[in-house]
PDB file of C-alpha atoms in Angstrom:
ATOM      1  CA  UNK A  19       0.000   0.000   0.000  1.00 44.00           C
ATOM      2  CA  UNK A  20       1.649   3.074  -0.978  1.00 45.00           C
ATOM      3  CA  UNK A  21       1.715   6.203   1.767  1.00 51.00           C
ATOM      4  CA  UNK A  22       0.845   9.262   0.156  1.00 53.00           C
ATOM      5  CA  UNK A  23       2.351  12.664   1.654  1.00 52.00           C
ATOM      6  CA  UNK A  24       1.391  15.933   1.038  1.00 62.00           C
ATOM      7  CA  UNK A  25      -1.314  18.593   2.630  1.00 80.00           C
ATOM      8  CA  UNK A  26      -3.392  19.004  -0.075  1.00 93.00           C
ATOM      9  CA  UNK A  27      -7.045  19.453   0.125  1.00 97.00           C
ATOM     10  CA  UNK A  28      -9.850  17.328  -1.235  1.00 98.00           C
ATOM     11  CA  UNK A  29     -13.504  17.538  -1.298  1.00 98.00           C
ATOM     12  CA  UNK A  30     -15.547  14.555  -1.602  1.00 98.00           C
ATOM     13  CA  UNK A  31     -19.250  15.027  -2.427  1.00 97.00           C
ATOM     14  CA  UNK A  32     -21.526  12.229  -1.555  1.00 94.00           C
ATOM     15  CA  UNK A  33     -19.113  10.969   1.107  1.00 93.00           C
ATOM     16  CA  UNK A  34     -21.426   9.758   3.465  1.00 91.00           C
ATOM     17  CA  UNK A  35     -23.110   7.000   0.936  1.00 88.00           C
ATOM     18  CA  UNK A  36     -21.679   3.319   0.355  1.00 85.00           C
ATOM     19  CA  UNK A  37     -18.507   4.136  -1.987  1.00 88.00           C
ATOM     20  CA  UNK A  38     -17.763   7.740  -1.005  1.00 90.00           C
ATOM     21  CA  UNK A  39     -17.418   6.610   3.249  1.00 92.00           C
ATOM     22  CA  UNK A  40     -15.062   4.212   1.906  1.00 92.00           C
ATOM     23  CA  UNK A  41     -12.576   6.431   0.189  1.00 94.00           C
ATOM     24  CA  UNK A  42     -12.666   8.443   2.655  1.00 96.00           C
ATOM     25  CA  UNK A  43     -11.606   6.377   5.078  1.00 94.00           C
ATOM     26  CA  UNK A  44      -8.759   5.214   2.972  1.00 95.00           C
ATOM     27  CA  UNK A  45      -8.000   8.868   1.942  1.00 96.00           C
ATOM     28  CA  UNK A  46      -7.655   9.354   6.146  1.00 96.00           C
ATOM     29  CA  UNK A  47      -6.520   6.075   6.992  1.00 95.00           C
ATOM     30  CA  UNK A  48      -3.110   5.956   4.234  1.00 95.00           C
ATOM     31  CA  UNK A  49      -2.536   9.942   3.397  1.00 93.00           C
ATOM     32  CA  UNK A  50      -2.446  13.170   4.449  1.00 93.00           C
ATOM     33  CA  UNK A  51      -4.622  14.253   3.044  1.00 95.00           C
ATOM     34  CA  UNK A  52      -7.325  17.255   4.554  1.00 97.00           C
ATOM     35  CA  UNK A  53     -10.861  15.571   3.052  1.00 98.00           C
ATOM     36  CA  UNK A  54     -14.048  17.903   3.337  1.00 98.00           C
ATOM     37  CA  UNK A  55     -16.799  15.300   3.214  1.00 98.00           C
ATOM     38  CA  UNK A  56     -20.103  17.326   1.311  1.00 97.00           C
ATOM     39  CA  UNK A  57     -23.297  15.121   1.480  1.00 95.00           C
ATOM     40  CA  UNK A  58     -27.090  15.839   1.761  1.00 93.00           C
ATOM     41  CA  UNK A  59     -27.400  13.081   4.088  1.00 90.00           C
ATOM     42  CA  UNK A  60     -30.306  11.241   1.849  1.00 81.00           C
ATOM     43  CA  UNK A  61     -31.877   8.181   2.449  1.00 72.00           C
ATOM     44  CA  UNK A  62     -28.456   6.913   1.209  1.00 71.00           C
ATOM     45  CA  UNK A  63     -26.620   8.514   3.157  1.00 76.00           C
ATOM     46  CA  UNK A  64     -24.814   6.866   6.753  1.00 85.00           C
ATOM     47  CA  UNK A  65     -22.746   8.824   8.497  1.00 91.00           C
ATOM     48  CA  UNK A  66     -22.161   5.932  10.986  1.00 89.00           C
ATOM     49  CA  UNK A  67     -20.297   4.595   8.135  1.00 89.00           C
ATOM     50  CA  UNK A  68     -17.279   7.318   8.942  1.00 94.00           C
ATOM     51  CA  UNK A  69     -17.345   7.066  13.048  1.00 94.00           C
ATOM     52  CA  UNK A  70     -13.856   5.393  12.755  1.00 94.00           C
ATOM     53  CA  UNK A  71     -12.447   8.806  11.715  1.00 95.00           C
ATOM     54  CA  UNK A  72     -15.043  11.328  12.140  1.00 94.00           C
ATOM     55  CA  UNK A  73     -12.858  12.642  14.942  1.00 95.00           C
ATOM     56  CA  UNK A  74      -9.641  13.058  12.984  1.00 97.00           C
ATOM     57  CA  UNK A  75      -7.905  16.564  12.765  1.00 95.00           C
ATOM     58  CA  UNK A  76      -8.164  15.994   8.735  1.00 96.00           C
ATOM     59  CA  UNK A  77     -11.990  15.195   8.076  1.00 98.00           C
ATOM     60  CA  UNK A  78     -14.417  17.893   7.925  1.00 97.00           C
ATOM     61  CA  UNK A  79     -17.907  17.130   7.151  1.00 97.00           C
ATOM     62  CA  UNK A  80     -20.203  19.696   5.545  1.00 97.00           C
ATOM     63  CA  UNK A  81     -23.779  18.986   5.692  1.00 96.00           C
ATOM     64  CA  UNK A  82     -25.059  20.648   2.195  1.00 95.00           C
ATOM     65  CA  UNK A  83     -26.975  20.006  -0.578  1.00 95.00           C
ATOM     66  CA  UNK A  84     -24.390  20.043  -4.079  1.00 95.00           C
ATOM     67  CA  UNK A  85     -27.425  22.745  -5.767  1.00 95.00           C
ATOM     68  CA  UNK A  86     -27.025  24.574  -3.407  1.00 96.00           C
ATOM     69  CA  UNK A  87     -24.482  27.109  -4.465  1.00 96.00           C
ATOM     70  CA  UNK A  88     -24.202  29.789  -2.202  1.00 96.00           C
ATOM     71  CA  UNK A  89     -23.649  27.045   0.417  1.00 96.00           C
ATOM     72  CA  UNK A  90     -20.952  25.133  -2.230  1.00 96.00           C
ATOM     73  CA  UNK A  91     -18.923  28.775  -2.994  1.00 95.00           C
ATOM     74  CA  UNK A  92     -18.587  29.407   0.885  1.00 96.00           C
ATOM     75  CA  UNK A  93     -16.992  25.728   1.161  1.00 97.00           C
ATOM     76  CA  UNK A  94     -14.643  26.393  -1.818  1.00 97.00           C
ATOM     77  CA  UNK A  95     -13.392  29.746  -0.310  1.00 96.00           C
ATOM     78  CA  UNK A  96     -13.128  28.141   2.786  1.00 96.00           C
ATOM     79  CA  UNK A  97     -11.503  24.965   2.303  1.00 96.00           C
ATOM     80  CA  UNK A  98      -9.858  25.836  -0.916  1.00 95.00           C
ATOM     81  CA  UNK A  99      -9.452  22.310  -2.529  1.00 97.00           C
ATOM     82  CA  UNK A 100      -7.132  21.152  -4.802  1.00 96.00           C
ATOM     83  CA  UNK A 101      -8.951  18.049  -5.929  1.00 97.00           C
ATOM     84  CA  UNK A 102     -12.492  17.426  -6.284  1.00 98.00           C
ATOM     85  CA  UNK A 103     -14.073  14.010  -6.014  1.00 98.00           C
ATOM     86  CA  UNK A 104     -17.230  14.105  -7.327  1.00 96.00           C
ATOM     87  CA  UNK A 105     -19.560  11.089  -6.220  1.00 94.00           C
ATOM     88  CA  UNK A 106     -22.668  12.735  -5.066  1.00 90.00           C
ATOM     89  CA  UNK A 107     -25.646  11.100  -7.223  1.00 82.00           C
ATOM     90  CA  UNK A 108     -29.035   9.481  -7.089  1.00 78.00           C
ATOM     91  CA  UNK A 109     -28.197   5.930  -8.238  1.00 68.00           C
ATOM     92  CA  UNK A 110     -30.639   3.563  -8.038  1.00 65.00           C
ATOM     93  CA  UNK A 111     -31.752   2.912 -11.375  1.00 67.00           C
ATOM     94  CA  UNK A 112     -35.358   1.095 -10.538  1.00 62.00           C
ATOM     95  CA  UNK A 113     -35.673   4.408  -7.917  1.00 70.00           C
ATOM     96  CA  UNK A 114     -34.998   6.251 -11.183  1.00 73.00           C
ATOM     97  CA  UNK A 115     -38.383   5.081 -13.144  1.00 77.00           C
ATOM     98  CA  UNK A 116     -40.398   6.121 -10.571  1.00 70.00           C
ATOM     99  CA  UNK A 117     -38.812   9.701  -9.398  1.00 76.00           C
ATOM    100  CA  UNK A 118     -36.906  10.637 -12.397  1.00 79.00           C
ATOM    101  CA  UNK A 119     -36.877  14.259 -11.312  1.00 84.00           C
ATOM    102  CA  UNK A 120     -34.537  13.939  -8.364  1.00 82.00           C
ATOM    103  CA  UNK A 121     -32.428  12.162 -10.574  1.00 81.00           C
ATOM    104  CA  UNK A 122     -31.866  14.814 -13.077  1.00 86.00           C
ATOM    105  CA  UNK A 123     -31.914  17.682 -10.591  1.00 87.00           C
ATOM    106  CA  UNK A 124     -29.593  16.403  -8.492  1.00 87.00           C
ATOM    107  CA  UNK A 125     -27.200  14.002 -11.238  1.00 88.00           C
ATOM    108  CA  UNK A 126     -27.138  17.002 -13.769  1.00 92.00           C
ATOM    109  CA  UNK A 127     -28.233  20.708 -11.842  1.00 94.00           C
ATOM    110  CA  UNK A 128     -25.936  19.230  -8.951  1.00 95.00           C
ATOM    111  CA  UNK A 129     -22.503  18.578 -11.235  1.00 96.00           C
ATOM    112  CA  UNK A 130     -23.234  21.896 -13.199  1.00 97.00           C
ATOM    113  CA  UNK A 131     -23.503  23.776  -9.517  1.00 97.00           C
ATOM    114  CA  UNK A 132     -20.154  22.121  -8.664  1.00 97.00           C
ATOM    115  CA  UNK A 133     -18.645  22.701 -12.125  1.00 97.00           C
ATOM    116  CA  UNK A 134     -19.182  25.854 -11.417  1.00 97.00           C
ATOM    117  CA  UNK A 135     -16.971  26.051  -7.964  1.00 96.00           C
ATOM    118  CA  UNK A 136     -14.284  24.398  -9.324  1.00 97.00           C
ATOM    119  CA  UNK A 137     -14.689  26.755 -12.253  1.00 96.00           C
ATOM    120  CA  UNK A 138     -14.099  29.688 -10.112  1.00 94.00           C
ATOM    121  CA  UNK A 139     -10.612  28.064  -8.314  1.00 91.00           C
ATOM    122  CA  UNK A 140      -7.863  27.701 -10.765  1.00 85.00           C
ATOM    123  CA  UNK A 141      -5.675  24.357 -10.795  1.00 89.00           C
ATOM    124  CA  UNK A 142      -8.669  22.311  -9.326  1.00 96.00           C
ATOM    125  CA  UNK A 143      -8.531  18.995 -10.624  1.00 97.00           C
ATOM    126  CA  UNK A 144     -11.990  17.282 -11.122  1.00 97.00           C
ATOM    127  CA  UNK A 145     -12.712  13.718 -10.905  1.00 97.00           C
ATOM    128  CA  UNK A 146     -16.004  12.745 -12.175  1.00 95.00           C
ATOM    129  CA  UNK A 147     -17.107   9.344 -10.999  1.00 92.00           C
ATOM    130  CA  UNK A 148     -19.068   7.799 -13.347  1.00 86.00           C
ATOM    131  CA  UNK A 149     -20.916   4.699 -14.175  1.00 79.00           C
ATOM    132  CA  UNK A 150     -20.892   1.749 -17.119  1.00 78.00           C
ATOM    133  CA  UNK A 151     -24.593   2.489 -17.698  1.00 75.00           C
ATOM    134  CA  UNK A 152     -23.445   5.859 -20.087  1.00 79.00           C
ATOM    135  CA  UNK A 153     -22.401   2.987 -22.866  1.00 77.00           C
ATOM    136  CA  UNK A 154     -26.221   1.970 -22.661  1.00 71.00           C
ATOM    137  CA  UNK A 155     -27.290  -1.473 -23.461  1.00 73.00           C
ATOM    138  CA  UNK A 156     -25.054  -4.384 -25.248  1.00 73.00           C
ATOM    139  CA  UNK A 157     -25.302  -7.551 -26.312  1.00 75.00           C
ATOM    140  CA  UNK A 158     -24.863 -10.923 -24.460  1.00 80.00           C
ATOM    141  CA  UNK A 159     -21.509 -11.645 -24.411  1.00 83.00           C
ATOM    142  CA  UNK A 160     -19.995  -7.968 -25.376  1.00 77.00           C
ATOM    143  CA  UNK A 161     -17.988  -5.703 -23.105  1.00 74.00           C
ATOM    144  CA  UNK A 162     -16.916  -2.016 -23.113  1.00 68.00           C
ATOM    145  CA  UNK A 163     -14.039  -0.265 -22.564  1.00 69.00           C
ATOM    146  CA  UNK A 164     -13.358   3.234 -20.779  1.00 67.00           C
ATOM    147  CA  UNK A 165     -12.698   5.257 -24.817  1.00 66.00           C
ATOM    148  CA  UNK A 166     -15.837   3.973 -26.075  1.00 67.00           C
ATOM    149  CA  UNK A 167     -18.592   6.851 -26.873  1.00 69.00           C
ATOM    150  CA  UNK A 168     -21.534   7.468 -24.281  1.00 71.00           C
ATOM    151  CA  UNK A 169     -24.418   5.560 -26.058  1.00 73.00           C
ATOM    152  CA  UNK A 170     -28.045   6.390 -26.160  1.00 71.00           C
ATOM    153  CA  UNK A 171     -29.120   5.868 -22.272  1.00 74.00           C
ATOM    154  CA  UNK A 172     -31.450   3.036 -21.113  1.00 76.00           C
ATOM    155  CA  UNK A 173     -33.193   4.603 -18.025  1.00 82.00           C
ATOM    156  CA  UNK A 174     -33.610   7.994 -16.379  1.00 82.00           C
ATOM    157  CA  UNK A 175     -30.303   7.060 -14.028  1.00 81.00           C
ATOM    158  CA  UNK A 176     -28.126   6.482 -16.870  1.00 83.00           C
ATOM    159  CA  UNK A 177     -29.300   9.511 -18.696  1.00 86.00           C
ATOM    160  CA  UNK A 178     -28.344  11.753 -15.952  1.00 87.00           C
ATOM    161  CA  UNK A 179     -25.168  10.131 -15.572  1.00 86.00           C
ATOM    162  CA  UNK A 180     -24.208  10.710 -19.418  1.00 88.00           C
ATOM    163  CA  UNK A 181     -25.258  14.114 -18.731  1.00 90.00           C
ATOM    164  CA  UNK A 182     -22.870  14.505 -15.484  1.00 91.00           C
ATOM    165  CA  UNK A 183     -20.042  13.674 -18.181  1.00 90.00           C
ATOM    166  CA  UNK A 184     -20.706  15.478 -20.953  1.00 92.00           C
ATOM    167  CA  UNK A 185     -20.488  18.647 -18.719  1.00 95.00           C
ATOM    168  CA  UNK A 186     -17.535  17.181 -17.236  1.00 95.00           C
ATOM    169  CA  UNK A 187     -15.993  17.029 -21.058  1.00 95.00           C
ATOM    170  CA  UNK A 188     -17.331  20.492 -21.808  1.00 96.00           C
ATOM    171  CA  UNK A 189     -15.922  22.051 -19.028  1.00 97.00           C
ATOM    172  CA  UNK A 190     -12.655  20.618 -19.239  1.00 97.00           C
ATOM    173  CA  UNK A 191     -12.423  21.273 -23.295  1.00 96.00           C
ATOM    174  CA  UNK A 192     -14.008  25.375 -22.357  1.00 97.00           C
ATOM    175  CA  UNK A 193     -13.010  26.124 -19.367  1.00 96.00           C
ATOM    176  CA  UNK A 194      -9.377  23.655 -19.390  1.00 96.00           C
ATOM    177  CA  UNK A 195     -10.146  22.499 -16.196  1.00 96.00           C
ATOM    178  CA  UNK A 196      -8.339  19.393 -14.906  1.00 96.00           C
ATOM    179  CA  UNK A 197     -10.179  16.316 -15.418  1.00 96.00           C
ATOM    180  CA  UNK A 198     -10.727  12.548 -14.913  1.00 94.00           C
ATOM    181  CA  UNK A 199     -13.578  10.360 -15.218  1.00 92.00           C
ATOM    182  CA  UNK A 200     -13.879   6.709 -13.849  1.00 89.00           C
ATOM    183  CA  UNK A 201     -16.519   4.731 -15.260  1.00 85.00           C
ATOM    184  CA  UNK A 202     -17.492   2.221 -12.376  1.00 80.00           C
ATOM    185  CA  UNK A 203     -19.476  -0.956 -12.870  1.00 76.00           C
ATOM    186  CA  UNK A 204     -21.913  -2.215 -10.304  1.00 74.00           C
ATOM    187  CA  UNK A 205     -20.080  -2.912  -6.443  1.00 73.00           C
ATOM    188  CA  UNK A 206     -20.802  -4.626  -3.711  1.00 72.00           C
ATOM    189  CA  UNK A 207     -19.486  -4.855  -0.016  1.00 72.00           C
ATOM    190  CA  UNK A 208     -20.215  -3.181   3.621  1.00 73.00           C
ATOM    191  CA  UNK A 209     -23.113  -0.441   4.613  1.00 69.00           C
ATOM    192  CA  UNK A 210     -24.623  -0.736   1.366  1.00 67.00           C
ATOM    193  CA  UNK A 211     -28.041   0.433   0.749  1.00 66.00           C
ATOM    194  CA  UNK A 212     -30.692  -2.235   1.221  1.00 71.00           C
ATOM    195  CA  UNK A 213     -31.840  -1.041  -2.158  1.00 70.00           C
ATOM    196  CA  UNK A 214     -29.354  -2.417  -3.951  1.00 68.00           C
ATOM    197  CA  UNK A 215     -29.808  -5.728  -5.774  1.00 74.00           C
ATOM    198  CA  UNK A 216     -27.316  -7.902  -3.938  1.00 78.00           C
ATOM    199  CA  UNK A 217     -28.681  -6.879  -0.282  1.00 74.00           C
ATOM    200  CA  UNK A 218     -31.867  -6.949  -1.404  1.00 80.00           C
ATOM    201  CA  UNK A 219     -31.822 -10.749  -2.418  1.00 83.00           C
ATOM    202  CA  UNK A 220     -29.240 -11.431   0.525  1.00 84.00           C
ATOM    203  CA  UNK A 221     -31.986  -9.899   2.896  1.00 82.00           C
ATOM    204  CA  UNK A 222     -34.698 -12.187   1.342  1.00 87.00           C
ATOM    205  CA  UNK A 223     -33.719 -14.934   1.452  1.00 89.00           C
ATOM    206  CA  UNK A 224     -32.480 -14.523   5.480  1.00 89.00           C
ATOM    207  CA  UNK A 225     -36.458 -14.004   5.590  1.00 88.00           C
ATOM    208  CA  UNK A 226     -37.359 -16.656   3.684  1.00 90.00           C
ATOM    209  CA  UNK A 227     -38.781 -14.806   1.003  1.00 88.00           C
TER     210      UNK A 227
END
């Protein structure tokens, strides 16, 4: 594991749900990083999930909403980070068939908002955390790769989530800001939501259903 030095900043949105609580507590656990944890505190969101380090000197949790952007400038000016990790997002894709609006207000109003911040701090780097739903459907036995084009969305989620990166790519070709994007496929593992597919059907069938 390699020890990473330095006193930079980063802000984490969404840091409080399943994936974001766990970088975090590697980012505190194996660097030196200062994290600033931004989260809405959802339904999805646990902040039980960070007790082991909630009291470090280098966590800072902000309880906002990523829309909100009088609340996101005052963090930036505040915290001024170098590196932005940007995991905030409504993902549950049945969720997203039945309240597609909170997808696409917070997914794509909520990147633009923080697209925005980072806009207004020079040398922020931006890491957009995506998903393998923006390359849509594909046939059995097919497989993407990270270069491919974003294809024609399947479902309200994914749609919001192609929309998160094209801003992402339109801000970085406009404005040059720093970017990356990671395209994740579906995870697993502890304090996920009970939403998801694999707790679900572990939770069934410990009740027999």
């Amino acid at each position: 594991m390699i020890k990473m030095n330095t006193n930079k900043t980063i802000i984490v949105t969404g840091g409080a749900g399943f994936i974001g609580s766990e970088l975090i507590r590697y980012l505190i656990e194996n660097t030196k990083y200062k994290v600033v944890n931004i989260d809405k505190l959802t339904y999805s969101g646990n902040l039980e999930s960070l007790i082991s380090i909630e009291s470090n000197s280098n966590y800072i949790f902000e309880q906002i909403d990523i829309c909100d952007e009088n609340k996101l400038k005052k963090v930036f000016a505040e915290h001024k980070p170098d590196i932005v990790m940007h995991l905030a997002a409504e993902s549950h894709v049945d969720r997203s068939i039945s309240q597609s609006r909170d997808f696409i207000v917070t997914n794509v109003l909520g990147t633009h908002t923080l697209l925005e911040a980072v806009r207004m701090h020079k040398n922020v780097t931006f890491l957009q955390v995506s998903t393998d739903e923006v390359y849509g459907s594909i046939p059995l036995g097919e497989k993407n790769v990270e270069w491919e084009r974003i294809q024609l969305p399947s479902n309200p989620y994914s749609a919001g989530k192609s929309g998160q990166e094209s801003l992402a790519i339109a801000y970085f070709k406009t404005y040059k800001i720093p970017l990356a994007i990671i395209n994740c496929t579906n995870m697993v593992g502890e304090a996920q939501n009970q939403e998801k597919y694999i707790p679900k059907a572990i939770n069934k069938i410990l009740h027999d259903e």
